[in-house]
mmCIF file of C-alpha atoms in Angstrom:
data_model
loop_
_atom_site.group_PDB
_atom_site.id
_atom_site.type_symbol
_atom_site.label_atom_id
_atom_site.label_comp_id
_atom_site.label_asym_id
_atom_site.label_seq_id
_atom_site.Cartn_x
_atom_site.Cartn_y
_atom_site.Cartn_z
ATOM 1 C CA UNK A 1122 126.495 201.525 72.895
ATOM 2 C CA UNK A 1123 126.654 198.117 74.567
ATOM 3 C CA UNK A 1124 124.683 199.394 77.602
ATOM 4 C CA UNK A 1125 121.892 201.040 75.172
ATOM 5 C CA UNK A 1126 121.140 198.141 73.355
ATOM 6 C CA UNK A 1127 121.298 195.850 76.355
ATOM 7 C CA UNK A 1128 118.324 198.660 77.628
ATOM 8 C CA UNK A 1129 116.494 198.486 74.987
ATOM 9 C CA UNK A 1130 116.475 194.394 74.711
ATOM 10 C CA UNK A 1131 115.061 194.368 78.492
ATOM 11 C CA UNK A 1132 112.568 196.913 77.928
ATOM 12 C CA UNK A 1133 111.012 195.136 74.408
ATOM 13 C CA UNK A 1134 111.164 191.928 76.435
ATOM 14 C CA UNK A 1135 109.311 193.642 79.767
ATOM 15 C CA UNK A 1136 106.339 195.416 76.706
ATOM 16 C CA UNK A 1137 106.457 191.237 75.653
ATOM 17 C CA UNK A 1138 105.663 190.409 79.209
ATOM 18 C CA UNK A 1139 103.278 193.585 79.664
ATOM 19 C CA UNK A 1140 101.119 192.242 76.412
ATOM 20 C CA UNK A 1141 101.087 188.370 77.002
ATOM 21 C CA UNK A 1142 99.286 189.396 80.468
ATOM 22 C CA UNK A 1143 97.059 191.698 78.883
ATOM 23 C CA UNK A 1144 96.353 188.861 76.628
ATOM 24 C CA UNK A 1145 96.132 186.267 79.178
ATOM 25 C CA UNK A 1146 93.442 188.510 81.098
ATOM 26 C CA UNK A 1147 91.101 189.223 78.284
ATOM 27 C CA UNK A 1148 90.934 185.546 77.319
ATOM 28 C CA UNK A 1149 89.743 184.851 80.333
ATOM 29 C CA UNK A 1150 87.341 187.833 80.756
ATOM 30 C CA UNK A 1151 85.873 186.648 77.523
ATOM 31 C CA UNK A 1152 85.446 183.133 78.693
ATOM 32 C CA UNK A 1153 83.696 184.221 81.974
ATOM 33 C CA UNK A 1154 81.195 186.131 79.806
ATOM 34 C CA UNK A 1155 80.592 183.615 77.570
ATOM 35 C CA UNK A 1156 80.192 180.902 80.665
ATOM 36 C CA UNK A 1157 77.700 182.975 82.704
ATOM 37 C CA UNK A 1158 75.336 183.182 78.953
ATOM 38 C CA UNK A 1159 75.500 180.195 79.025
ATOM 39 C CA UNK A 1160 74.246 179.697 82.777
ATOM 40 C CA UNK A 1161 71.235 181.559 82.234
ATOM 41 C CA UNK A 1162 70.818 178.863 79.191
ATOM 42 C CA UNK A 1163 71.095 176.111 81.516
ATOM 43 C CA UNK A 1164 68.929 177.616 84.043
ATOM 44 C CA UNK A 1165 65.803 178.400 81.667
ATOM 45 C CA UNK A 1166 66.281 174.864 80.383
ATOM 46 C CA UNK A 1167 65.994 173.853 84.100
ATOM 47 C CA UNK A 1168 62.801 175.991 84.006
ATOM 48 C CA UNK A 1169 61.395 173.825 81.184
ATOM 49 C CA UNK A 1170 62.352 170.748 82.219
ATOM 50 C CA UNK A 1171 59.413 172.010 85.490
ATOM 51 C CA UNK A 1172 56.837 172.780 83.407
ATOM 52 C CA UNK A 1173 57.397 169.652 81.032
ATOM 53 C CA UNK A 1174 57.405 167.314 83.901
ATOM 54 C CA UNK A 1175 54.256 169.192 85.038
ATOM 55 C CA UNK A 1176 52.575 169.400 81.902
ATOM 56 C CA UNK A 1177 50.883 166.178 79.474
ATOM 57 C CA UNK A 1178 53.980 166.658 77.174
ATOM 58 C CA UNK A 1179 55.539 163.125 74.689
ATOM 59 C CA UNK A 1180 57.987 160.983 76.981
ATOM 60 C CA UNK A 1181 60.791 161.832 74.134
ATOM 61 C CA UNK A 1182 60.511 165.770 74.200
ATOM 62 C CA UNK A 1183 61.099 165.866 77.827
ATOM 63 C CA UNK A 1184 64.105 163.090 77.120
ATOM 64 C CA UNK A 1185 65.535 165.022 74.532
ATOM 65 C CA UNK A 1186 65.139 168.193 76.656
ATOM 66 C CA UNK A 1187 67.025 166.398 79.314
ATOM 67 C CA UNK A 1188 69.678 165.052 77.213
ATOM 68 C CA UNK A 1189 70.696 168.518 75.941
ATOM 69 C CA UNK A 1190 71.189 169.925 79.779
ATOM 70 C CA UNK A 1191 73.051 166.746 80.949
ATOM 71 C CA UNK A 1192 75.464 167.166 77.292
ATOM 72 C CA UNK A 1193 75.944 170.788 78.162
ATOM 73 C CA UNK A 1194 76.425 170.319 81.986
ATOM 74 C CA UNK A 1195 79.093 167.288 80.907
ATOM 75 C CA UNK A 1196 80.941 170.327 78.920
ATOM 76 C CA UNK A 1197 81.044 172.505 81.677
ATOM 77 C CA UNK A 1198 82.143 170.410 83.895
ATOM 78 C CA UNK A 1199 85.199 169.181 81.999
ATOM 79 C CA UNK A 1200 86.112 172.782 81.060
ATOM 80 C CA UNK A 1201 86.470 173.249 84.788
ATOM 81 C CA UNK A 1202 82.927 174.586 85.621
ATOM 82 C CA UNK A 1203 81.389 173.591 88.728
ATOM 83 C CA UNK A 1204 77.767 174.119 89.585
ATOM 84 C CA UNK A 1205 76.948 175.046 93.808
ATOM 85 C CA UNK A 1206 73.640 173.797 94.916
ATOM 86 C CA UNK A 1207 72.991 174.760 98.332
ATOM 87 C CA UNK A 1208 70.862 172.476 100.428
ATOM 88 C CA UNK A 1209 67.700 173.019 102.331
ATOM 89 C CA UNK A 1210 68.497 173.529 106.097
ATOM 90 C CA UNK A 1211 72.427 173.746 105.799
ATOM 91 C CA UNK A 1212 73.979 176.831 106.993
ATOM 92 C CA UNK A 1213 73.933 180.408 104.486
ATOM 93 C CA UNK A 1214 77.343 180.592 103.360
ATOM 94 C CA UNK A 1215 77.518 184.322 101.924
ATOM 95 C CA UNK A 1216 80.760 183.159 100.646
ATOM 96 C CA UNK A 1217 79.132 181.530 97.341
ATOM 97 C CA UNK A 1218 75.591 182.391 98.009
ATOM 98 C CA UNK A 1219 73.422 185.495 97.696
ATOM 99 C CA UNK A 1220 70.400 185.976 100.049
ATOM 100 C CA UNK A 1221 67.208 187.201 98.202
ATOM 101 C CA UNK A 1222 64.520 186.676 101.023
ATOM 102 C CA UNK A 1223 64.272 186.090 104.541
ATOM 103 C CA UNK A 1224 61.882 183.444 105.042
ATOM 104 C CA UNK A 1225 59.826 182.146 107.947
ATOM 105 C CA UNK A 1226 59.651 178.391 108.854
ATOM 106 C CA UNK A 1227 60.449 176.782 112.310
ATOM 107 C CA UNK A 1228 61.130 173.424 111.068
ATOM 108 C CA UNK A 1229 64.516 174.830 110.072
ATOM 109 C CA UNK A 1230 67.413 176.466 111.940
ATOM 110 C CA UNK A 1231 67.838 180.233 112.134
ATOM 111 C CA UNK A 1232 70.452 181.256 109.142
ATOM 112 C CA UNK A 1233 70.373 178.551 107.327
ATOM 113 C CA UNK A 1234 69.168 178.062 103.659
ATOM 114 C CA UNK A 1235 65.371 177.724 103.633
ATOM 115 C CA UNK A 1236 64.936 177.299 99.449
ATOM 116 C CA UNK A 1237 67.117 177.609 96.743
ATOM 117 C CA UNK A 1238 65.603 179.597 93.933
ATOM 118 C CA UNK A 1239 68.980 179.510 91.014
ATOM 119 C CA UNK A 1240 72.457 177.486 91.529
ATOM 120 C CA UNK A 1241 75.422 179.694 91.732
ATOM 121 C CA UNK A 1242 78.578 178.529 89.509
ATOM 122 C CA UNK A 1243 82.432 178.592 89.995
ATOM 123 C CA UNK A 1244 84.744 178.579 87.041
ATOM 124 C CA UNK A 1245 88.522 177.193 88.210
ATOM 125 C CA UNK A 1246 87.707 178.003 91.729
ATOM 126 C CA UNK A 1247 86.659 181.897 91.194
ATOM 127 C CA UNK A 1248 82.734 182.509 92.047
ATOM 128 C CA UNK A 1249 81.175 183.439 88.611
ATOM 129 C CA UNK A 1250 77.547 183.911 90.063
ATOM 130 C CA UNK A 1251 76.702 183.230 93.604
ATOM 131 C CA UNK A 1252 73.540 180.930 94.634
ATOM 132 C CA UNK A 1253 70.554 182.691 94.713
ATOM 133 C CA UNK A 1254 68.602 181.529 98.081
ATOM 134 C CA UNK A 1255 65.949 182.169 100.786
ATOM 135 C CA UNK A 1256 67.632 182.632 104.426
ATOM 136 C CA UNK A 1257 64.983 181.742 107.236
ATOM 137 C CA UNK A 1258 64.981 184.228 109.826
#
């Protein structure tokens, strides 16, 4: 009887373990999600911060367009989001970057980034979305 209910104590506390995990891994599936939505945010605001700065727009629109990706990029940032930029001319790095184009242009080095057409992001070290960039060939 002793042994039996000793079994059955282990085996409720292993289904604990089994569903805190289970838990544990959708939380964070869900957070991913939400985090790359919100990149996409963050990168069409980039996209309108180009065109305001190129077009005859009020000083306090483009300020207060600003402000809003600099508050959201703050919140990222302390929620353990980091943004990747690759720079012109340094070498590809397929480990956080994704090649779209090969691109021709002998003032830079063969393999190395040539332009950078969307920042990739990394969420407590794991690659959420890779840098999207031009490789000159």
């Amino acid at each position: 009887m002793r042994e039996a209910l000793t079994y059955t104590l282990r085996e409720q506390e292993a289904y604990r373990r089994v569903n805190e995990t289970r838990v544990r891994e959708a939380e964070r599936k869900g957070k991913e999600g939400l985090l790359k939505e919100i990149f996409v945010l963050l990168e069409d605001m980039d996209r309108l911060l180009a065109v305001l700065s190129a077009e005859d727009v009020p000083d306090n629109v483009r300020e207060g367009a600003e402000s809003i990706v600099r508050k959201i990029t703050h919140t990222l940032k302390v929620l353990g989001v980091e943004k990747i930029t690759p720079e012109v001319g340094k070498p590809f790095d397929p480990s956080t970057m994704e090649a779209l184009t090969v691109i021709k242009d002998d003032s830079l080095p063969k393999g190395s980034v040539g332009v950078v057409y969307e920042p990739g992001w990394r969420y407590r070290g794991k690659l959420l979305k890779p840098a999207r960039v031009g490789v000159v060939g």
